[in-house]
Each structure stands twice: as C-alpha cells, then as structure tokens.
Amino acid sequence: MKRVIILFSIMTLSCLFCCLLPAQAENQPLNQNTSGDEYAKILVCSQVFEAMGKIGNPEVIPILLKGLKSKEFFIRAAACGALGRLKAKKAIPALTMLTQDENYLVRVAFT
C-alpha cells in the first residue's frame, strides 16, 4: 500500500512540476497577481511534498531536492520539512543554504 501511495505521489508531483515550470521560468513567484489555478497547483504540490515526508520512503529525496529550488516559498518550505522528516543526510548542504532564504516560512521549516 505504501508503495502505491509513493508512486502516486511521485507521478502527481511530476505532473505539477511540469505545470509550474512556465511560471517559474518567467520568475513569477506566488504573489497577489497569481491566478487561482496557479495557486491551487502550488498548494497541491506542497501538500504532496508533505505527504512524501510523512510516508518516509527515501526514494523521494531527489524529487524533494528539486523542490528546494522552486521559486514558490510554499513548495520550498514543504520540501524542506519533508527532507527533515526523512532525515536525508545528502540534503544537508542544500538545506543549509535555506537558512538564508528570503522567506520566513522556509527558514522556520528548516528548524
């Protein structure tokens, strides 16, 4: 059952990343001009990251590391929290960089 949930999460996340790439390529982070559809994608993506951390399978670490590079602070914070729950040692250098993140929520997720 866990394997099915993990695979579903990975597939969902991959789809969401493809949908978010155009907005990120234009360097348009979440703000008051973000459309409802984009906001929903960001919210779902962050929730999928949180679920990945709770499931606890280290196979998702590479995907979560990609999430740390997102322009969206919700996604960075969720990826950070999930990597922390997974105690992902190979994520330490990337997580250390987030102590300087511009967004307070990302810095708090690190701790």
mmCIF file of N, CA and C in Angstrom:
data_model
loop_
_atom_site.group_PDB
_atom_site.id
_atom_site.type_symbol
_atom_site.label_atom_id
_atom_site.label_comp_id
_atom_site.label_asym_id
_atom_site.label_seq_id
_atom_site.Cartn_x
_atom_site.Cartn_y
_atom_site.Cartn_z
ATOM 1 N N MET A 1 0.822 -1.197 0.000
ATOM 2 C CA MET A 1 0.000 0.000 0.000
ATOM 3 C C MET A 1 0.865 1.260 0.000
ATOM 4 N N LYS A 2 1.927 1.263 0.858
ATOM 5 C CA LYS A 2 2.804 2.434 0.901
ATOM 6 C C LYS A 2 3.434 2.691 -0.458
ATOM 7 N N ARG A 3 3.832 1.611 -1.140
ATOM 8 C CA ARG A 3 4.478 1.749 -2.443
ATOM 9 C C ARG A 3 3.536 2.419 -3.445
ATOM 10 N N VAL A 4 2.279 2.053 -3.409
ATOM 11 C CA VAL A 4 1.290 2.647 -4.314
ATOM 12 C C VAL A 4 1.143 4.143 -4.016
ATOM 13 N N ILE A 5 1.092 4.492 -2.753
ATOM 14 C CA ILE A 5 0.957 5.898 -2.369
ATOM 15 C C ILE A 5 2.184 6.681 -2.815
ATOM 16 N N ILE A 6 3.361 6.100 -2.635
ATOM 17 C CA ILE A 6 4.591 6.781 -3.044
ATOM 18 C C ILE A 6 4.609 6.994 -4.550
ATOM 19 N N LEU A 7 4.272 5.955 -5.301
ATOM 20 C CA LEU A 7 4.268 6.088 -6.764
ATOM 21 C C LEU A 7 3.240 7.123 -7.213
ATOM 22 N N PHE A 8 2.073 7.119 -6.603
ATOM 23 C CA PHE A 8 1.061 8.116 -6.926
ATOM 24 C C PHE A 8 1.567 9.519 -6.618
ATOM 25 N N SER A 9 2.213 9.675 -5.475
ATOM 26 C CA SER A 9 2.755 10.982 -5.093
ATOM 27 C C SER A 9 3.808 11.448 -6.081
ATOM 28 N N ILE A 10 4.691 10.542 -6.486
ATOM 29 C CA ILE A 10 5.742 10.896 -7.444
ATOM 30 C C ILE A 10 5.130 11.313 -8.774
ATOM 31 N N MET A 11 4.143 10.567 -9.238
ATOM 32 C CA MET A 11 3.507 10.911 -10.510
ATOM 33 C C MET A 11 2.794 12.257 -10.409
ATOM 34 N N THR A 12 2.077 12.470 -9.323
ATOM 35 C CA THR A 12 1.371 13.734 -9.139
ATOM 36 C C THR A 12 2.351 14.894 -9.105
ATOM 37 N N LEU A 13 3.415 14.714 -8.359
ATOM 38 C CA LEU A 13 4.406 15.769 -8.233
ATOM 39 C C LEU A 13 5.070 16.077 -9.568
ATOM 40 N N SER A 14 5.378 15.042 -10.330
ATOM 41 C CA SER A 14 5.988 15.252 -11.646
ATOM 42 C C SER A 14 5.071 16.069 -12.535
ATOM 43 N N CYS A 15 3.785 15.738 -12.512
ATOM 44 C CA CYS A 15 2.814 16.498 -13.313
ATOM 45 C C CYS A 15 2.757 17.951 -12.864
ATOM 46 N N LEU A 16 2.757 18.163 -11.565
ATOM 47 C CA LEU A 16 2.686 19.528 -11.052
ATOM 48 C C LEU A 16 3.925 20.331 -11.408
ATOM 49 N N PHE A 17 5.089 19.692 -11.334
ATOM 50 C CA PHE A 17 6.302 20.410 -11.705
ATOM 51 C C PHE A 17 6.255 20.842 -13.163
ATOM 52 N N CYS A 18 5.731 19.974 -14.023
ATOM 53 C CA CYS A 18 5.614 20.346 -15.437
ATOM 54 C C CYS A 18 4.681 21.534 -15.606
ATOM 55 N N CYS A 19 3.611 21.571 -14.823
ATOM 56 C CA CYS A 19 2.660 22.682 -14.911
ATOM 57 C C CYS A 19 3.241 23.976 -14.363
ATOM 58 N N LEU A 20 4.106 23.871 -13.363
ATOM 59 C CA LEU A 20 4.649 25.067 -12.727
ATOM 60 C C LEU A 20 5.864 25.630 -13.449
ATOM 61 N N LEU A 21 6.486 24.850 -14.301
ATOM 62 C CA LEU A 21 7.709 25.313 -14.953
ATOM 63 C C LEU A 21 7.545 26.615 -15.726
ATOM 64 N N PRO A 22 6.478 26.816 -16.515
ATOM 65 C CA PRO A 22 6.371 28.091 -17.229
ATOM 66 C C PRO A 22 6.355 29.297 -16.296
ATOM 67 N N ALA A 23 5.623 29.235 -15.193
ATOM 68 C CA ALA A 23 5.567 30.364 -14.263
ATOM 69 C C ALA A 23 6.929 30.589 -13.630
ATOM 70 N N GLN A 24 7.633 29.526 -13.329
ATOM 71 C CA GLN A 24 8.940 29.679 -12.713
ATOM 72 C C GLN A 24 9.959 30.190 -13.722
ATOM 73 N N ALA A 25 9.837 29.766 -14.965
ATOM 74 C CA ALA A 25 10.781 30.214 -15.976
ATOM 75 C C ALA A 25 10.704 31.728 -16.143
ATOM 76 N N GLU A 26 9.514 32.280 -15.945
ATOM 77 C CA GLU A 26 9.328 33.728 -16.040
ATOM 78 C C GLU A 26 9.662 34.427 -14.726
ATOM 79 N N ASN A 27 10.109 33.643 -13.746
ATOM 80 C CA ASN A 27 10.462 34.177 -12.434
ATOM 81 C C ASN A 27 9.279 34.905 -11.796
ATOM 82 N N GLN A 28 8.121 34.257 -11.831
ATOM 83 C CA GLN A 28 6.905 34.834 -11.280
ATOM 84 C C GLN A 28 6.493 34.073 -10.022
ATOM 85 N N PRO A 29 7.065 34.371 -8.864
ATOM 86 C CA PRO A 29 6.659 33.667 -7.648
ATOM 87 C C PRO A 29 5.246 34.041 -7.215
ATOM 88 N N LEU A 30 4.729 33.263 -6.283
ATOM 89 C CA LEU A 30 3.393 33.485 -5.757
ATOM 90 C C LEU A 30 3.260 34.908 -5.209
ATOM 91 N N ASN A 31 2.254 35.626 -5.680
ATOM 92 C CA ASN A 31 2.001 36.987 -5.197
ATOM 93 C C ASN A 31 0.532 37.318 -5.434
ATOM 94 N N GLN A 32 0.156 38.550 -5.230
ATOM 95 C CA GLN A 32 -1.241 38.940 -5.378
ATOM 96 C C GLN A 32 -1.747 38.785 -6.809
ATOM 97 N N ASN A 33 -0.870 38.669 -7.788
ATOM 98 C CA ASN A 33 -1.287 38.505 -9.182
ATOM 99 C C ASN A 33 -1.369 37.042 -9.605
ATOM 100 N N THR A 34 -1.067 36.125 -8.702
ATOM 101 C CA THR A 34 -1.102 34.704 -9.030
ATOM 102 C C THR A 34 -2.551 34.277 -9.246
ATOM 103 N N SER A 35 -2.786 33.573 -10.350
ATOM 104 C CA SER A 35 -4.153 33.135 -10.649
ATOM 105 C C SER A 35 -4.567 32.016 -9.693
ATOM 106 N N GLY A 36 -5.847 31.784 -9.619
ATOM 107 C CA GLY A 36 -6.370 30.717 -8.770
ATOM 108 C C GLY A 36 -5.835 29.359 -9.158
ATOM 109 N N ASP A 37 -5.693 29.111 -10.464
ATOM 110 C CA ASP A 37 -5.171 27.824 -10.930
ATOM 111 C C ASP A 37 -3.720 27.629 -10.500
ATOM 112 N N GLU A 38 -2.917 28.656 -10.652
ATOM 113 C CA GLU A 38 -1.510 28.546 -10.249
ATOM 114 C C GLU A 38 -1.402 28.355 -8.744
ATOM 115 N N TYR A 39 -2.212 29.086 -7.994
ATOM 116 C CA TYR A 39 -2.202 28.955 -6.542
ATOM 117 C C TYR A 39 -2.576 27.526 -6.143
ATOM 118 N N ALA A 40 -3.599 26.962 -6.798
ATOM 119 C CA ALA A 40 -4.034 25.591 -6.496
ATOM 120 C C ALA A 40 -2.911 24.595 -6.786
ATOM 121 N N LYS A 41 -2.197 24.773 -7.886
ATOM 122 C CA LYS A 41 -1.084 23.874 -8.223
ATOM 123 C C LYS A 41 0.021 23.955 -7.168
ATOM 124 N N ILE A 42 0.311 25.158 -6.735
ATOM 125 C CA ILE A 42 1.351 25.355 -5.725
ATOM 126 C C ILE A 42 0.932 24.703 -4.410
ATOM 127 N N LEU A 43 -0.311 24.894 -4.035
ATOM 128 C CA LEU A 43 -0.812 24.332 -2.788
ATOM 129 C C LEU A 43 -0.805 22.799 -2.830
ATOM 130 N N VAL A 44 -1.276 22.223 -3.927
ATOM 131 C CA VAL A 44 -1.300 20.766 -4.052
ATOM 132 C C VAL A 44 0.118 20.212 -4.056
ATOM 133 N N CYS A 45 1.011 20.867 -4.768
ATOM 134 C CA CYS A 45 2.403 20.421 -4.825
ATOM 135 C C CYS A 45 3.018 20.416 -3.430
ATOM 136 N N SER A 46 2.781 21.448 -2.657
ATOM 137 C CA SER A 46 3.347 21.491 -1.309
ATOM 138 C C SER A 46 2.730 20.409 -0.433
ATOM 139 N N GLN A 47 1.456 20.119 -0.612
ATOM 140 C CA GLN A 47 0.815 19.061 0.161
ATOM 141 C C GLN A 47 1.349 17.686 -0.214
ATOM 142 N N VAL A 48 1.655 17.492 -1.491
ATOM 143 C CA VAL A 48 2.258 16.224 -1.923
ATOM 144 C C VAL A 48 3.639 16.066 -1.281
ATOM 145 N N PHE A 49 4.406 17.140 -1.237
ATOM 146 C CA PHE A 49 5.716 17.075 -0.569
ATOM 147 C C PHE A 49 5.563 16.689 0.898
ATOM 148 N N GLU A 50 4.604 17.315 1.569
ATOM 149 C CA GLU A 50 4.382 16.988 2.982
ATOM 150 C C GLU A 50 4.025 15.515 3.145
ATOM 151 N N ALA A 51 3.176 15.001 2.251
ATOM 152 C CA ALA A 51 2.803 13.582 2.303
ATOM 153 C C ALA A 51 4.014 12.691 2.087
ATOM 154 N N MET A 52 4.881 13.076 1.172
ATOM 155 C CA MET A 52 6.091 12.287 0.925
ATOM 156 C C MET A 52 6.950 12.200 2.181
ATOM 157 N N GLY A 53 7.061 13.286 2.893
ATOM 158 C CA GLY A 53 7.840 13.277 4.127
ATOM 159 C C GLY A 53 7.210 12.391 5.182
ATOM 160 N N LYS A 54 5.882 12.413 5.265
ATOM 161 C CA LYS A 54 5.181 11.603 6.258
ATOM 162 C C LYS A 54 5.249 10.111 5.921
ATOM 163 N N ILE A 55 5.241 9.783 4.633
ATOM 164 C CA ILE A 55 5.325 8.377 4.229
ATOM 165 C C ILE A 55 6.678 7.803 4.626
ATOM 166 N N GLY A 56 7.721 8.594 4.463
ATOM 167 C CA GLY A 56 9.029 8.204 4.976
ATOM 168 C C GLY A 56 9.901 7.359 4.080
ATOM 169 N N ASN A 57 9.602 7.269 2.811
ATOM 170 C CA ASN A 57 10.432 6.476 1.908
ATOM 171 C C ASN A 57 11.521 7.357 1.294
ATOM 172 N N PRO A 58 12.795 6.982 1.457
ATOM 173 C CA PRO A 58 13.889 7.816 0.954
ATOM 174 C C PRO A 58 13.996 7.880 -0.573
ATOM 175 N N GLU A 59 13.200 7.100 -1.289
ATOM 176 C CA GLU A 59 13.238 7.142 -2.759
ATOM 177 C C GLU A 59 12.813 8.501 -3.310
ATOM 178 N N VAL A 60 12.120 9.288 -2.519
ATOM 179 C CA VAL A 60 11.606 10.576 -2.992
ATOM 180 C C VAL A 60 12.578 11.729 -2.749
ATOM 181 N N ILE A 61 13.698 11.464 -2.119
ATOM 182 C CA ILE A 61 14.650 12.532 -1.792
ATOM 183 C C ILE A 61 15.072 13.346 -3.019
ATOM 184 N N PRO A 62 15.403 12.723 -4.166
ATOM 185 C CA PRO A 62 15.789 13.548 -5.332
ATOM 186 C C PRO A 62 14.689 14.515 -5.777
ATOM 187 N N ILE A 63 13.444 14.100 -5.676
ATOM 188 C CA ILE A 63 12.336 14.977 -6.066
ATOM 189 C C ILE A 63 12.218 16.130 -5.082
ATOM 190 N N LEU A 64 12.356 15.821 -3.799
ATOM 191 C CA LEU A 64 12.269 16.869 -2.781
ATOM 192 C C LEU A 64 13.413 17.868 -2.921
ATOM 193 N N LEU A 65 14.588 17.384 -3.301
ATOM 194 C CA LEU A 65 15.720 18.293 -3.519
ATOM 195 C C LEU A 65 15.419 19.271 -4.647
ATOM 196 N N LYS A 66 14.727 18.816 -5.679
ATOM 197 C CA LYS A 66 14.320 19.725 -6.762
ATOM 198 C C LYS A 66 13.350 20.776 -6.241
ATOM 199 N N GLY A 67 12.505 20.374 -5.307
ATOM 200 C CA GLY A 67 11.541 21.307 -4.731
ATOM 201 C C GLY A 67 12.195 22.444 -3.969
ATOM 202 N N LEU A 68 13.388 22.205 -3.433
ATOM 203 C CA LEU A 68 14.105 23.260 -2.710
ATOM 204 C C LEU A 68 14.503 24.410 -3.622
ATOM 205 N N LYS A 69 14.527 24.161 -4.929
ATOM 206 C CA LYS A 69 14.935 25.185 -5.897
ATOM 207 C C LYS A 69 13.753 25.955 -6.472
ATOM 208 N N SER A 70 12.559 25.632 -6.027
ATOM 209 C CA SER A 70 11.359 26.280 -6.546
ATOM 210 C C SER A 70 11.360 27.773 -6.219
ATOM 211 N N LYS A 71 10.724 28.555 -7.069
ATOM 212 C CA LYS A 71 10.544 29.985 -6.810
ATOM 213 C C LYS A 71 9.462 30.204 -5.759
ATOM 214 N N GLU A 72 8.619 29.196 -5.559
ATOM 215 C CA GLU A 72 7.488 29.310 -4.641
ATOM 216 C C GLU A 72 7.896 28.923 -3.228
ATOM 217 N N PHE A 73 7.710 29.829 -2.289
ATOM 218 C CA PHE A 73 8.143 29.550 -0.923
ATOM 219 C C PHE A 73 7.332 28.431 -0.278
ATOM 220 N N PHE A 74 6.039 28.261 -0.658
ATOM 221 C CA PHE A 74 5.252 27.144 -0.113
ATOM 222 C C PHE A 74 5.918 25.815 -0.462
ATOM 223 N N ILE A 75 6.367 25.714 -1.698
ATOM 224 C CA ILE A 75 6.974 24.470 -2.170
ATOM 225 C C ILE A 75 8.327 24.263 -1.497
ATOM 226 N N ARG A 76 9.137 25.325 -1.403
ATOM 227 C CA ARG A 76 10.438 25.193 -0.727
ATOM 228 C C ARG A 76 10.266 24.778 0.728
ATOM 229 N N ALA A 77 9.306 25.391 1.411
ATOM 230 C CA ALA A 77 9.077 25.074 2.823
ATOM 231 C C ALA A 77 8.613 23.631 2.991
ATOM 232 N N ALA A 78 7.702 23.185 2.135
ATOM 233 C CA ALA A 78 7.202 21.810 2.237
ATOM 234 C C ALA A 78 8.313 20.803 1.935
ATOM 235 N N ALA A 79 9.135 21.091 0.923
ATOM 236 C CA ALA A 79 10.246 20.201 0.593
ATOM 237 C C ALA A 79 11.242 20.148 1.739
ATOM 238 N N CYS A 80 11.509 21.283 2.325
ATOM 239 C CA CYS A 80 12.423 21.371 3.460
ATOM 240 C C CYS A 80 11.917 20.541 4.634
ATOM 241 N N GLY A 81 10.660 20.696 4.960
ATOM 242 C CA GLY A 81 10.065 19.940 6.061
ATOM 243 C C GLY A 81 10.078 18.445 5.801
ATOM 244 N N ALA A 82 9.772 18.048 4.563
ATOM 245 C CA ALA A 82 9.750 16.627 4.211
ATOM 246 C C ALA A 82 11.153 16.020 4.294
ATOM 247 N N LEU A 83 12.149 16.750 3.819
ATOM 248 C CA LEU A 83 13.527 16.250 3.899
ATOM 249 C C LEU A 83 13.973 16.120 5.352
ATOM 250 N N GLY A 84 13.521 17.035 6.187
ATOM 251 C CA GLY A 84 13.822 16.950 7.612
ATOM 252 C C GLY A 84 13.205 15.713 8.249
ATOM 253 N N ARG A 85 11.958 15.436 7.885
ATOM 254 C CA ARG A 85 11.289 14.248 8.422
ATOM 255 C C ARG A 85 11.990 12.972 7.969
ATOM 256 N N LEU A 86 12.522 13.004 6.749
ATOM 257 C CA LEU A 86 13.214 11.830 6.203
ATOM 258 C C LEU A 86 14.642 11.710 6.732
ATOM 259 N N LYS A 87 15.112 12.740 7.430
ATOM 260 C CA LYS A 87 16.492 12.772 7.928
ATOM 261 C C LYS A 87 17.478 12.476 6.789
ATOM 262 N N ALA A 88 17.261 13.190 5.684
ATOM 263 C CA ALA A 88 18.034 12.992 4.457
ATOM 264 C C ALA A 88 19.410 13.639 4.584
ATOM 265 N N LYS A 89 20.410 12.840 4.874
ATOM 266 C CA LYS A 89 21.760 13.366 5.068
ATOM 267 C C LYS A 89 22.319 13.999 3.803
ATOM 268 N N LYS A 90 21.972 13.457 2.644
ATOM 269 C CA LYS A 90 22.516 14.060 1.414
ATOM 270 C C LYS A 90 21.862 15.398 1.082
ATOM 271 N N ALA A 91 20.828 15.767 1.828
ATOM 272 C CA ALA A 91 20.173 17.061 1.613
ATOM 273 C C ALA A 91 20.748 18.161 2.500
ATOM 274 N N ILE A 92 21.651 17.817 3.396
ATOM 275 C CA ILE A 92 22.173 18.802 4.350
ATOM 276 C C ILE A 92 22.778 20.037 3.675
ATOM 277 N N PRO A 93 23.628 19.879 2.638
ATOM 278 C CA PRO A 93 24.168 21.098 2.003
ATOM 279 C C PRO A 93 23.077 22.011 1.432
ATOM 280 N N ALA A 94 22.089 21.417 0.762
ATOM 281 C CA ALA A 94 21.011 22.223 0.179
ATOM 282 C C ALA A 94 20.151 22.851 1.274
ATOM 283 N N LEU A 95 19.892 22.103 2.334
ATOM 284 C CA LEU A 95 19.087 22.632 3.430
ATOM 285 C C LEU A 95 19.809 23.755 4.163
ATOM 286 N N THR A 96 21.113 23.628 4.290
ATOM 287 C CA THR A 96 21.904 24.663 4.955
ATOM 288 C C THR A 96 21.780 25.993 4.216
ATOM 289 N N MET A 97 21.712 25.926 2.898
ATOM 290 C CA MET A 97 21.551 27.151 2.100
ATOM 291 C C MET A 97 20.222 27.847 2.424
ATOM 292 N N LEU A 98 19.214 27.065 2.821
ATOM 293 C CA LEU A 98 17.897 27.645 3.089
ATOM 294 C C LEU A 98 17.831 28.409 4.401
ATOM 295 N N THR A 99 18.861 28.325 5.220
ATOM 296 C CA THR A 99 18.870 29.139 6.444
ATOM 297 C C THR A 99 18.935 30.621 6.087
ATOM 298 N N GLN A 100 19.333 30.906 4.856
ATOM 299 C CA GLN A 100 19.412 32.293 4.371
ATOM 300 C C GLN A 100 18.246 32.653 3.453
ATOM 301 N N ASP A 101 17.229 31.790 3.373
ATOM 302 C CA ASP A 101 16.115 32.034 2.459
ATOM 303 C C ASP A 101 15.427 33.354 2.786
ATOM 304 N N GLU A 102 14.928 34.008 1.756
ATOM 305 C CA GLU A 102 14.260 35.297 1.918
ATOM 306 C C GLU A 102 12.927 35.182 2.663
ATOM 307 N N ASN A 103 12.336 33.998 2.650
ATOM 308 C CA ASN A 103 11.023 33.820 3.262
ATOM 309 C C ASN A 103 11.137 33.170 4.634
ATOM 310 N N TYR A 104 10.469 33.770 5.587
ATOM 311 C CA TYR A 104 10.498 33.301 6.967
ATOM 312 C C TYR A 104 9.985 31.860 7.098
ATOM 313 N N LEU A 105 8.919 31.508 6.383
ATOM 314 C CA LEU A 105 8.356 30.164 6.485
ATOM 315 C C LEU A 105 9.350 29.088 6.056
ATOM 316 N N VAL A 106 10.166 29.386 5.077
ATOM 317 C CA VAL A 106 11.169 28.427 4.626
ATOM 318 C C VAL A 106 12.239 28.271 5.702
ATOM 319 N N ARG A 107 12.661 29.379 6.289
ATOM 320 C CA ARG A 107 13.669 29.305 7.342
ATOM 321 C C ARG A 107 13.133 28.540 8.556
ATOM 322 N N VAL A 108 11.866 28.728 8.892
ATOM 323 C CA VAL A 108 11.266 28.024 10.020
ATOM 324 C C VAL A 108 11.142 26.530 9.712
ATOM 325 N N ALA A 109 10.792 26.189 8.479
ATOM 326 C CA ALA A 109 10.671 24.770 8.091
ATOM 327 C C ALA A 109 11.988 24.054 8.236
ATOM 328 N N PHE A 110 13.070 24.789 8.089
ATOM 329 C CA PHE A 110 14.406 24.198 8.208
ATOM 330 C C PHE A 110 14.675 23.737 9.638
ATOM 331 N N THR A 111 14.138 24.459 10.604
ATOM 332 C CA THR A 111 14.433 24.135 12.000
ATOM 333 C C THR A 111 13.533 23.091 12.476
#
